[in-house]
Amino acid sequence: MNEEMTPDYMTGTPNTVCADARRQFSRIGLMFLVGTALIYGVQFGASAIANAINPDLLSSTSYSLLIVMIPMYVIAMPVMALLIKRIPAVTLPKKHMTFGQWLITFLMCYGAMYVSNYIGLILTQLISILKGSPVTNTMLEVATSSNLWVNLFIMVLCAPVAEELIFRKLLIDRLAQYGEGVAVLFSGLMFGLFHGNLNQFVYAFVLGLCFGFIYVKTGNIRYTIGLHMLVNFLGSVLGVAILKWLGDDFLSIASDPAGMMSYMTGNFGKLIVYFIYIFLLLGVAIAGIILFIVNLKKIRFQSGMNTIPKGKRFSTTVLNVGMALYMIVWIVIIIVQLFQ
């Protein structure tokens, strides 16, 4: 059952708090690890069944994406949510956010994601140089080669709802008692690792921190679901739609000056639209970065009713069986992906 904690139930001495917190973090890590295994299991099973029925299905990026993602959202993640719900939680107080506040928050989130995405690109580029071959950006390849309606269904509708419910509501509700900062940090970290590749880890971690902060301050998961949907729509649907509209030739002209001139001559109108889109996003990012800097001093985290003592926070929250295993497994997955 999903128990609701009260301050009287959970308040104790520092040693008791650390012991209880270590068990709580370990249980959470284990449930998320079991969820990871379930996701890989149902995806492997669905792929095997599809291959047995018609091997050609998996040769289509759109069908392949639907085959592996629908079982994840319909079977694995609901079971994962039920397992997490067995861990005691607190109820966060709900606060209203106006549309204007939500819009400003979106700009700040987008600005933070924009900067962190470039940090991730720099890191992957450095690794590409060190290993002598490019790091594959699997998600970009999938998004650009699949049907836009499939992208809309999976990345704009399914992913934000499932991921926000699990990595914000269910996770933060079970960690908020140790302080808002701890809850937000682990929400971002576990969310970033869950993406399974370095290309996405950096910006997913930062976005997870932003969404986590919004959730602990409002207690309303609808706000972060909406933000997540809008961010994914801009990147996985609108951006991909424009790239497809520009055509395959556009993606191959960067290192071909002659080809670039030829393309520009025949597609000048399309390029104007593309650059308007790019500059609009750049404007949104710059506005978000400025707002983020201006409001940075306003970002405050409240301590929890069971604050973990300084000097014991890392050992309590990370050096436990469940959380350590979850992090190790996903770090290994990310490292393997880098060298594929």
mmCIF file of C-alpha atoms in Angstrom:
data_model
loop_
_atom_site.group_PDB
_atom_site.id
_atom_site.type_symbol
_atom_site.label_atom_id
_atom_site.label_comp_id
_atom_site.label_asym_id
_atom_site.label_seq_id
_atom_site.Cartn_x
_atom_site.Cartn_y
_atom_site.Cartn_z
ATOM 1 C CA MET A 1 0.000 0.000 0.000
ATOM 2 C CA ASN A 2 0.989 3.603 -0.541
ATOM 3 C CA GLU A 3 1.428 4.932 2.992
ATOM 4 C CA GLU A 4 1.215 8.650 3.705
ATOM 5 C CA MET A 5 3.917 9.733 6.134
ATOM 6 C CA THR A 6 3.333 12.299 8.824
ATOM 7 C CA PRO A 7 5.991 14.355 10.607
ATOM 8 C CA ASP A 8 5.342 12.469 13.851
ATOM 9 C CA TYR A 9 5.787 9.143 12.124
ATOM 10 C CA MET A 10 9.061 9.999 10.441
ATOM 11 C CA THR A 11 10.830 12.429 12.781
ATOM 12 C CA GLY A 12 13.754 10.888 14.680
ATOM 13 C CA THR A 13 17.367 11.254 15.745
ATOM 14 C CA PRO A 14 20.058 11.884 13.090
ATOM 15 C CA ASN A 15 21.140 8.230 13.179
ATOM 16 C CA THR A 16 17.556 7.062 12.825
ATOM 17 C CA VAL A 17 16.956 9.500 9.975
ATOM 18 C CA CYS A 18 20.055 8.235 8.139
ATOM 19 C CA ALA A 19 19.082 4.599 8.622
ATOM 20 C CA ASP A 20 15.498 5.205 7.476
ATOM 21 C CA ALA A 21 16.686 7.317 4.539
ATOM 22 C CA ARG A 22 19.196 4.687 3.453
ATOM 23 C CA ARG A 23 16.436 2.072 3.375
ATOM 24 C CA GLN A 24 14.105 4.438 1.527
ATOM 25 C CA PHE A 25 16.687 5.322 -1.134
ATOM 26 C CA SER A 26 17.668 1.683 -1.524
ATOM 27 C CA ARG A 27 14.057 0.589 -2.018
ATOM 28 C CA ILE A 28 13.520 3.357 -4.556
ATOM 29 C CA GLY A 29 16.691 2.423 -6.438
ATOM 30 C CA LEU A 30 15.695 -1.247 -6.489
ATOM 31 C CA MET A 31 12.177 -0.497 -7.750
ATOM 32 C CA PHE A 32 13.579 1.707 -10.515
ATOM 33 C CA LEU A 33 16.089 -1.020 -11.356
ATOM 34 C CA VAL A 34 13.308 -3.613 -11.541
ATOM 35 C CA GLY A 35 11.431 -1.154 -13.745
ATOM 36 C CA THR A 36 14.482 -0.901 -15.994
ATOM 37 C CA ALA A 37 14.608 -4.694 -16.301
ATOM 38 C CA LEU A 38 10.878 -4.791 -17.070
ATOM 39 C CA ILE A 39 11.286 -2.181 -19.799
ATOM 40 C CA TYR A 40 14.126 -4.058 -21.471
ATOM 41 C CA GLY A 41 12.235 -7.334 -21.030
ATOM 42 C CA VAL A 42 8.982 -6.214 -22.657
ATOM 43 C CA GLN A 43 10.849 -4.434 -25.442
ATOM 44 C CA PHE A 44 12.899 -7.540 -26.201
ATOM 45 C CA GLY A 45 9.778 -9.711 -26.053
ATOM 46 C CA ALA A 46 7.781 -7.402 -28.312
ATOM 47 C CA SER A 47 10.637 -7.269 -30.835
ATOM 48 C CA ALA A 48 10.956 -11.070 -30.813
ATOM 49 C CA ILE A 49 7.212 -11.526 -31.373
ATOM 50 C CA ALA A 50 7.158 -8.944 -34.175
ATOM 51 C CA ASN A 51 10.166 -10.591 -35.816
ATOM 52 C CA ALA A 52 8.472 -13.988 -35.645
ATOM 53 C CA ILE A 53 5.259 -12.624 -37.194
ATOM 54 C CA ASN A 54 6.833 -10.437 -39.872
ATOM 55 C CA PRO A 55 10.578 -9.606 -39.859
ATOM 56 C CA ASP A 56 9.968 -6.670 -42.215
ATOM 57 C CA LEU A 57 8.142 -4.789 -39.442
ATOM 58 C CA LEU A 58 11.406 -4.101 -37.610
ATOM 59 C CA SER A 59 13.033 -2.716 -40.755
ATOM 60 C CA SER A 60 10.675 0.266 -40.558
ATOM 61 C CA THR A 61 11.784 2.856 -37.985
ATOM 62 C CA SER A 62 8.192 3.916 -37.302
ATOM 63 C CA TYR A 63 6.886 0.381 -36.766
ATOM 64 C CA SER A 64 9.973 -0.563 -34.782
ATOM 65 C CA LEU A 65 9.500 2.470 -32.517
ATOM 66 C CA LEU A 66 5.841 1.619 -31.915
ATOM 67 C CA ILE A 67 6.644 -2.048 -31.293
ATOM 68 C CA VAL A 68 9.187 -1.327 -28.545
ATOM 69 C CA MET A 69 7.649 1.799 -27.012
ATOM 70 C CA ILE A 70 3.962 0.900 -26.687
ATOM 71 C CA PRO A 71 4.647 -2.183 -24.499
ATOM 72 C CA MET A 72 6.940 -0.012 -22.373
ATOM 73 C CA TYR A 73 4.219 2.580 -21.753
ATOM 74 C CA VAL A 74 1.320 0.111 -21.511
ATOM 75 C CA ILE A 75 2.957 -2.727 -19.529
ATOM 76 C CA ALA A 76 6.397 -2.005 -18.062
ATOM 77 C CA MET A 77 5.947 1.539 -16.768
ATOM 78 C CA PRO A 78 2.515 0.955 -15.170
ATOM 79 C CA VAL A 79 3.944 -2.081 -13.338
ATOM 80 C CA MET A 80 6.974 0.022 -12.378
ATOM 81 C CA ALA A 81 4.617 2.706 -11.020
ATOM 82 C CA LEU A 82 2.712 0.135 -8.947
ATOM 83 C CA LEU A 83 5.983 -1.121 -7.442
ATOM 84 C CA ILE A 84 7.117 2.418 -6.581
ATOM 85 C CA LYS A 85 3.728 3.172 -4.992
ATOM 86 C CA ARG A 86 4.422 0.488 -2.396
ATOM 87 C CA ILE A 87 7.101 2.776 -0.927
ATOM 88 C CA PRO A 88 5.841 5.324 1.672
ATOM 89 C CA ALA A 89 5.303 8.860 0.363
ATOM 90 C CA VAL A 90 4.394 12.357 1.489
ATOM 91 C CA THR A 91 1.751 14.588 -0.061
ATOM 92 C CA LEU A 92 3.038 17.884 -1.406
ATOM 93 C CA PRO A 93 0.863 20.985 -0.947
ATOM 94 C CA LYS A 94 -0.623 22.244 -4.212
ATOM 95 C CA LYS A 95 -0.015 25.795 -5.415
ATOM 96 C CA HIS A 96 -1.475 27.534 -8.454
ATOM 97 C CA MET A 97 0.659 28.763 -11.340
ATOM 98 C CA THR A 98 -0.747 31.357 -13.749
ATOM 99 C CA PHE A 99 -0.291 30.955 -17.494
ATOM 100 C CA GLY A 100 2.162 33.867 -17.465
ATOM 101 C CA GLN A 101 4.243 32.184 -14.757
ATOM 102 C CA TRP A 102 4.099 28.902 -16.669
ATOM 103 C CA LEU A 103 5.254 30.625 -19.858
ATOM 104 C CA ILE A 104 8.171 32.317 -18.072
ATOM 105 C CA THR A 105 9.053 28.954 -16.561
ATOM 106 C CA PHE A 106 9.045 27.389 -20.030
ATOM 107 C CA LEU A 107 11.446 30.050 -21.309
ATOM 108 C CA MET A 108 13.793 29.399 -18.373
ATOM 109 C CA CYS A 109 13.619 25.626 -18.891
ATOM 110 C CA TYR A 110 14.292 25.996 -22.610
ATOM 111 C CA GLY A 111 17.241 28.302 -21.974
ATOM 112 C CA ALA A 112 18.731 25.836 -19.481
ATOM 113 C CA MET A 113 18.185 22.956 -21.911
ATOM 114 C CA TYR A 114 19.748 24.925 -24.782
ATOM 115 C CA VAL A 115 22.975 25.551 -22.863
ATOM 116 C CA SER A 116 23.165 22.025 -21.420
ATOM 117 C CA ASN A 117 22.548 20.489 -24.850
ATOM 118 C CA TYR A 118 25.641 22.247 -26.196
ATOM 119 C CA ILE A 119 27.627 21.028 -23.194
ATOM 120 C CA GLY A 120 26.518 17.495 -24.035
ATOM 121 C CA LEU A 121 27.448 17.966 -27.693
ATOM 122 C CA ILE A 122 30.921 19.205 -26.715
ATOM 123 C CA LEU A 123 31.446 16.203 -24.424
ATOM 124 C CA THR A 124 30.368 13.714 -27.090
ATOM 125 C CA GLN A 125 32.545 15.462 -29.668
ATOM 126 C CA LEU A 126 35.571 15.179 -27.363
ATOM 127 C CA ILE A 127 34.856 11.478 -26.854
ATOM 128 C CA SER A 128 34.463 11.052 -30.623
ATOM 129 C CA ILE A 129 37.924 12.567 -31.122
ATOM 130 C CA LEU A 130 39.458 10.366 -28.422
ATOM 131 C CA LYS A 131 37.992 7.120 -29.765
ATOM 132 C CA GLY A 132 38.540 8.054 -33.414
ATOM 133 C CA SER A 133 34.940 7.650 -34.564
ATOM 134 C CA PRO A 134 31.698 9.595 -34.052
ATOM 135 C CA VAL A 135 29.389 8.874 -31.122
ATOM 136 C CA THR A 136 26.055 7.714 -32.507
ATOM 137 C CA ASN A 137 23.095 9.917 -31.609
ATOM 138 C CA THR A 138 20.510 7.144 -31.737
ATOM 139 C CA MET A 139 17.553 9.260 -30.666
ATOM 140 C CA LEU A 140 18.213 11.874 -33.354
ATOM 141 C CA GLU A 141 18.426 9.158 -36.000
ATOM 142 C CA VAL A 142 15.163 7.611 -34.808
ATOM 143 C CA ALA A 143 13.332 10.951 -34.669
ATOM 144 C CA THR A 144 14.419 12.024 -38.153
ATOM 145 C CA SER A 145 13.699 8.674 -39.816
ATOM 146 C CA SER A 146 10.314 7.872 -38.256
ATOM 147 C CA ASN A 147 6.857 9.142 -39.168
ATOM 148 C CA LEU A 148 5.951 12.527 -37.646
ATOM 149 C CA TRP A 149 2.641 11.194 -36.313
ATOM 150 C CA VAL A 150 4.529 8.412 -34.555
ATOM 151 C CA ASN A 151 6.881 11.015 -33.067
ATOM 152 C CA LEU A 152 3.882 13.035 -31.912
ATOM 153 C CA PHE A 153 2.227 10.020 -30.293
ATOM 154 C CA ILE A 154 5.330 8.577 -28.619
ATOM 155 C CA MET A 155 7.480 11.607 -27.803
ATOM 156 C CA VAL A 156 4.874 14.314 -27.231
ATOM 157 C CA LEU A 157 1.946 12.388 -25.728
ATOM 158 C CA CYS A 158 3.197 9.157 -24.148
ATOM 159 C CA ALA A 159 6.710 10.016 -22.948
ATOM 160 C CA PRO A 160 5.939 13.252 -21.048
ATOM 161 C CA VAL A 161 2.971 11.757 -19.180
ATOM 162 C CA ALA A 162 4.717 8.525 -18.184
ATOM 163 C CA GLU A 163 8.083 10.102 -17.373
ATOM 164 C CA GLU A 164 6.651 12.988 -15.350
ATOM 165 C CA LEU A 165 4.424 10.691 -13.309
ATOM 166 C CA ILE A 166 7.337 8.382 -12.487
ATOM 167 C CA PHE A 167 10.349 10.711 -12.243
ATOM 168 C CA ARG A 168 8.553 13.687 -10.757
ATOM 169 C CA LYS A 169 5.389 12.744 -8.882
ATOM 170 C CA LEU A 170 6.152 9.205 -7.705
ATOM 171 C CA LEU A 171 9.860 9.814 -7.077
ATOM 172 C CA ILE A 172 9.729 13.272 -5.502
ATOM 173 C CA ASP A 173 6.745 12.367 -3.305
ATOM 174 C CA ARG A 174 8.983 9.689 -1.781
ATOM 175 C CA LEU A 175 12.070 11.883 -1.360
ATOM 176 C CA ALA A 176 10.652 15.299 -0.404
ATOM 177 C CA GLN A 177 10.772 14.445 3.313
ATOM 178 C CA TYR A 178 14.590 14.673 3.105
ATOM 179 C CA GLY A 179 14.484 18.162 1.612
ATOM 180 C CA GLU A 180 13.431 19.706 -1.669
ATOM 181 C CA GLY A 181 17.020 19.924 -2.903
ATOM 182 C CA VAL A 182 17.654 16.206 -2.427
ATOM 183 C CA ALA A 183 14.367 15.294 -4.116
ATOM 184 C CA VAL A 184 15.012 17.560 -7.104
ATOM 185 C CA LEU A 185 18.624 16.393 -7.497
ATOM 186 C CA PHE A 186 17.701 12.706 -7.611
ATOM 187 C CA SER A 187 14.728 13.401 -9.864
ATOM 188 C CA GLY A 188 17.070 15.022 -12.383
ATOM 189 C CA LEU A 189 19.884 12.503 -11.994
ATOM 190 C CA MET A 190 17.743 9.369 -12.273
ATOM 191 C CA PHE A 191 15.808 10.901 -15.167
ATOM 192 C CA GLY A 192 19.008 11.796 -17.011
ATOM 193 C CA LEU A 193 20.519 8.343 -16.535
ATOM 194 C CA PHE A 194 17.265 6.738 -17.691
ATOM 195 C CA HIS A 195 17.807 8.140 -21.199
ATOM 196 C CA GLY A 196 20.751 5.761 -21.583
ATOM 197 C CA ASN A 197 23.125 7.883 -23.673
ATOM 198 C CA LEU A 198 25.460 10.820 -23.098
ATOM 199 C CA ASN A 199 23.886 12.879 -25.899
ATOM 200 C CA GLN A 200 20.672 13.110 -23.917
ATOM 201 C CA PHE A 201 21.951 12.697 -20.349
ATOM 202 C CA VAL A 202 23.252 16.247 -19.850
ATOM 203 C CA TYR A 203 20.186 18.145 -21.022
ATOM 204 C CA ALA A 204 17.763 15.554 -19.607
ATOM 205 C CA PHE A 205 19.483 15.907 -16.219
ATOM 206 C CA VAL A 206 19.159 19.709 -16.346
ATOM 207 C CA LEU A 207 15.545 19.565 -17.547
ATOM 208 C CA GLY A 208 14.827 17.041 -14.809
ATOM 209 C CA LEU A 209 16.169 19.506 -12.245
ATOM 210 C CA CYS A 210 13.972 22.279 -13.676
ATOM 211 C CA PHE A 211 10.842 20.131 -13.799
ATOM 212 C CA GLY A 212 11.590 18.756 -10.340
ATOM 213 C CA PHE A 213 11.868 22.259 -8.893
ATOM 214 C CA ILE A 214 8.533 23.237 -10.435
ATOM 215 C CA TYR A 215 6.862 20.122 -9.041
ATOM 216 C CA VAL A 216 8.155 20.516 -5.459
ATOM 217 C CA LYS A 217 7.008 24.150 -5.463
ATOM 218 C CA THR A 218 3.550 23.555 -6.981
ATOM 219 C CA GLY A 219 2.729 19.939 -6.147
ATOM 220 C CA ASN A 220 0.951 19.835 -9.508
ATOM 221 C CA ILE A 221 2.262 17.382 -12.075
ATOM 222 C CA ARG A 222 0.150 18.898 -14.874
ATOM 223 C CA TYR A 223 2.491 21.879 -15.133
ATOM 224 C CA THR A 224 5.574 19.741 -15.767
ATOM 225 C CA ILE A 225 3.720 17.413 -18.134
ATOM 226 C CA GLY A 226 2.744 20.452 -20.207
ATOM 227 C CA LEU A 227 6.313 21.788 -20.206
ATOM 228 C CA HIS A 228 7.694 18.374 -21.151
ATOM 229 C CA MET A 229 5.199 18.065 -24.008
ATOM 230 C CA LEU A 230 6.081 21.494 -25.401
ATOM 231 C CA VAL A 231 9.840 20.870 -25.222
ATOM 232 C CA ASN A 232 9.485 17.494 -26.957
ATOM 233 C CA PHE A 233 7.147 18.943 -29.589
ATOM 234 C CA LEU A 234 9.630 21.656 -30.557
ATOM 235 C CA GLY A 235 12.502 19.189 -30.851
ATOM 236 C CA SER A 236 10.973 15.904 -31.994
ATOM 237 C CA VAL A 237 8.068 17.070 -34.148
ATOM 238 C CA LEU A 238 8.376 20.678 -35.338
ATOM 239 C CA GLY A 239 12.168 20.594 -35.748
ATOM 240 C CA VAL A 240 12.095 17.208 -37.471
ATOM 241 C CA ALA A 241 9.200 18.320 -39.713
ATOM 242 C CA ILE A 242 11.236 21.296 -40.920
ATOM 243 C CA LEU A 243 14.314 19.119 -41.560
ATOM 244 C CA LYS A 244 12.220 16.653 -43.574
ATOM 245 C CA TRP A 245 10.646 19.518 -45.496
ATOM 246 C CA LEU A 246 14.127 20.783 -46.402
ATOM 247 C CA GLY A 247 14.947 17.344 -47.804
ATOM 248 C CA ASP A 248 17.804 14.865 -47.498
ATOM 249 C CA ASP A 249 20.091 17.049 -49.623
ATOM 250 C CA PHE A 250 20.077 19.728 -46.919
ATOM 251 C CA LEU A 251 21.661 17.347 -44.396
ATOM 252 C CA SER A 252 24.556 16.517 -46.714
ATOM 253 C CA ILE A 253 25.633 19.972 -47.973
ATOM 254 C CA ALA A 254 27.562 21.231 -44.928
ATOM 255 C CA SER A 255 30.926 20.044 -46.293
ATOM 256 C CA ASP A 256 30.098 20.624 -49.961
ATOM 257 C CA PRO A 257 30.281 24.346 -50.962
ATOM 258 C CA ALA A 258 29.216 23.637 -54.540
ATOM 259 C CA GLY A 259 26.278 21.559 -53.373
ATOM 260 C CA MET A 260 25.359 24.258 -50.869
ATOM 261 C CA MET A 261 25.176 26.935 -53.588
ATOM 262 C CA SER A 262 23.099 24.662 -55.791
ATOM 263 C CA TYR A 263 20.722 23.861 -52.931
ATOM 264 C CA MET A 264 20.369 27.533 -51.957
ATOM 265 C CA THR A 265 19.502 28.484 -55.537
ATOM 266 C CA GLY A 266 16.678 25.976 -55.745
ATOM 267 C CA ASN A 267 15.407 26.162 -52.160
ATOM 268 C CA PHE A 268 15.855 29.776 -51.103
ATOM 269 C CA GLY A 269 12.314 30.089 -49.722
ATOM 270 C CA LYS A 270 12.697 26.963 -47.611
ATOM 271 C CA LEU A 271 15.989 28.210 -46.203
ATOM 272 C CA ILE A 272 14.355 31.508 -45.197
ATOM 273 C CA VAL A 273 11.724 29.579 -43.212
ATOM 274 C CA TYR A 274 14.434 27.400 -41.659
ATOM 275 C CA PHE A 275 16.513 30.368 -40.511
ATOM 276 C CA ILE A 276 13.423 32.131 -39.130
ATOM 277 C CA TYR A 277 12.734 28.985 -37.090
ATOM 278 C CA ILE A 278 16.350 28.807 -35.891
ATOM 279 C CA PHE A 279 16.441 32.469 -34.881
ATOM 280 C CA LEU A 280 13.091 32.179 -33.095
ATOM 281 C CA LEU A 281 14.419 29.267 -31.036
ATOM 282 C CA LEU A 282 17.628 31.186 -30.396
ATOM 283 C CA GLY A 283 15.558 34.143 -29.204
ATOM 284 C CA VAL A 284 13.556 31.891 -26.899
ATOM 285 C CA ALA A 285 16.784 30.399 -25.531
ATOM 286 C CA ILE A 286 18.416 33.811 -24.952
ATOM 287 C CA ALA A 287 15.274 35.125 -23.237
ATOM 288 C CA GLY A 288 15.222 31.999 -21.080
ATOM 289 C CA ILE A 289 18.894 32.316 -20.137
ATOM 290 C CA ILE A 290 18.417 35.972 -19.151
ATOM 291 C CA LEU A 291 15.320 35.127 -17.087
ATOM 292 C CA PHE A 292 17.178 32.239 -15.468
ATOM 293 C CA ILE A 293 20.081 34.488 -14.435
ATOM 294 C CA VAL A 294 17.730 37.232 -13.176
ATOM 295 C CA ASN A 295 15.708 34.764 -11.097
ATOM 296 C CA LEU A 296 18.631 32.636 -9.906
ATOM 297 C CA LYS A 297 18.685 34.237 -6.454
ATOM 298 C CA LYS A 298 15.002 33.397 -6.002
ATOM 299 C CA ILE A 299 15.652 29.676 -6.290
ATOM 300 C CA ARG A 300 15.489 28.312 -2.764
ATOM 301 C CA PHE A 301 15.065 24.786 -1.476
ATOM 302 C CA GLN A 302 13.266 24.107 1.779
ATOM 303 C CA SER A 303 14.709 21.553 4.162
ATOM 304 C CA GLY A 304 12.659 18.444 4.828
ATOM 305 C CA MET A 305 11.187 17.172 8.046
ATOM 306 C CA ASN A 306 13.916 14.511 8.000
ATOM 307 C CA THR A 307 17.018 16.369 6.841
ATOM 308 C CA ILE A 308 20.032 14.105 6.395
ATOM 309 C CA PRO A 309 23.033 15.506 8.357
ATOM 310 C CA LYS A 310 25.896 17.057 6.384
ATOM 311 C CA GLY A 311 28.766 14.652 5.902
ATOM 312 C CA LYS A 312 26.392 11.692 5.620
ATOM 313 C CA ARG A 313 24.320 12.711 2.622
ATOM 314 C CA PHE A 314 26.289 10.973 -0.132
ATOM 315 C CA SER A 315 26.805 7.768 1.839
ATOM 316 C CA THR A 316 23.134 7.715 2.821
ATOM 317 C CA THR A 317 21.544 8.523 -0.522
ATOM 318 C CA VAL A 318 23.946 6.885 -2.991
ATOM 319 C CA LEU A 319 26.006 4.260 -1.156
ATOM 320 C CA ASN A 320 23.158 1.843 -0.610
ATOM 321 C CA VAL A 321 22.411 -1.319 -2.552
ATOM 322 C CA GLY A 322 19.408 -0.184 -4.583
ATOM 323 C CA MET A 323 20.493 3.289 -5.641
ATOM 324 C CA ALA A 324 24.092 2.237 -6.300
ATOM 325 C CA LEU A 325 22.943 -0.628 -8.534
ATOM 326 C CA TYR A 326 20.529 1.597 -10.457
ATOM 327 C CA MET A 327 23.244 4.152 -11.147
ATOM 328 C CA ILE A 328 25.917 1.585 -12.010
ATOM 329 C CA VAL A 329 23.646 -0.228 -14.480
ATOM 330 C CA TRP A 330 22.707 2.961 -16.324
ATOM 331 C CA ILE A 331 26.260 4.336 -16.315
ATOM 332 C CA VAL A 332 27.434 1.060 -17.883
ATOM 333 C CA ILE A 333 24.658 1.318 -20.500
ATOM 334 C CA ILE A 334 25.759 4.882 -21.334
ATOM 335 C CA ILE A 335 29.438 3.869 -21.602
ATOM 336 C CA VAL A 336 28.587 0.916 -23.860
ATOM 337 C CA GLN A 337 26.502 3.209 -26.088
ATOM 338 C CA LEU A 338 29.432 5.623 -26.418
ATOM 339 C CA PHE A 339 31.669 2.940 -27.897
ATOM 340 C CA GLN A 340 29.198 1.204 -30.183
#
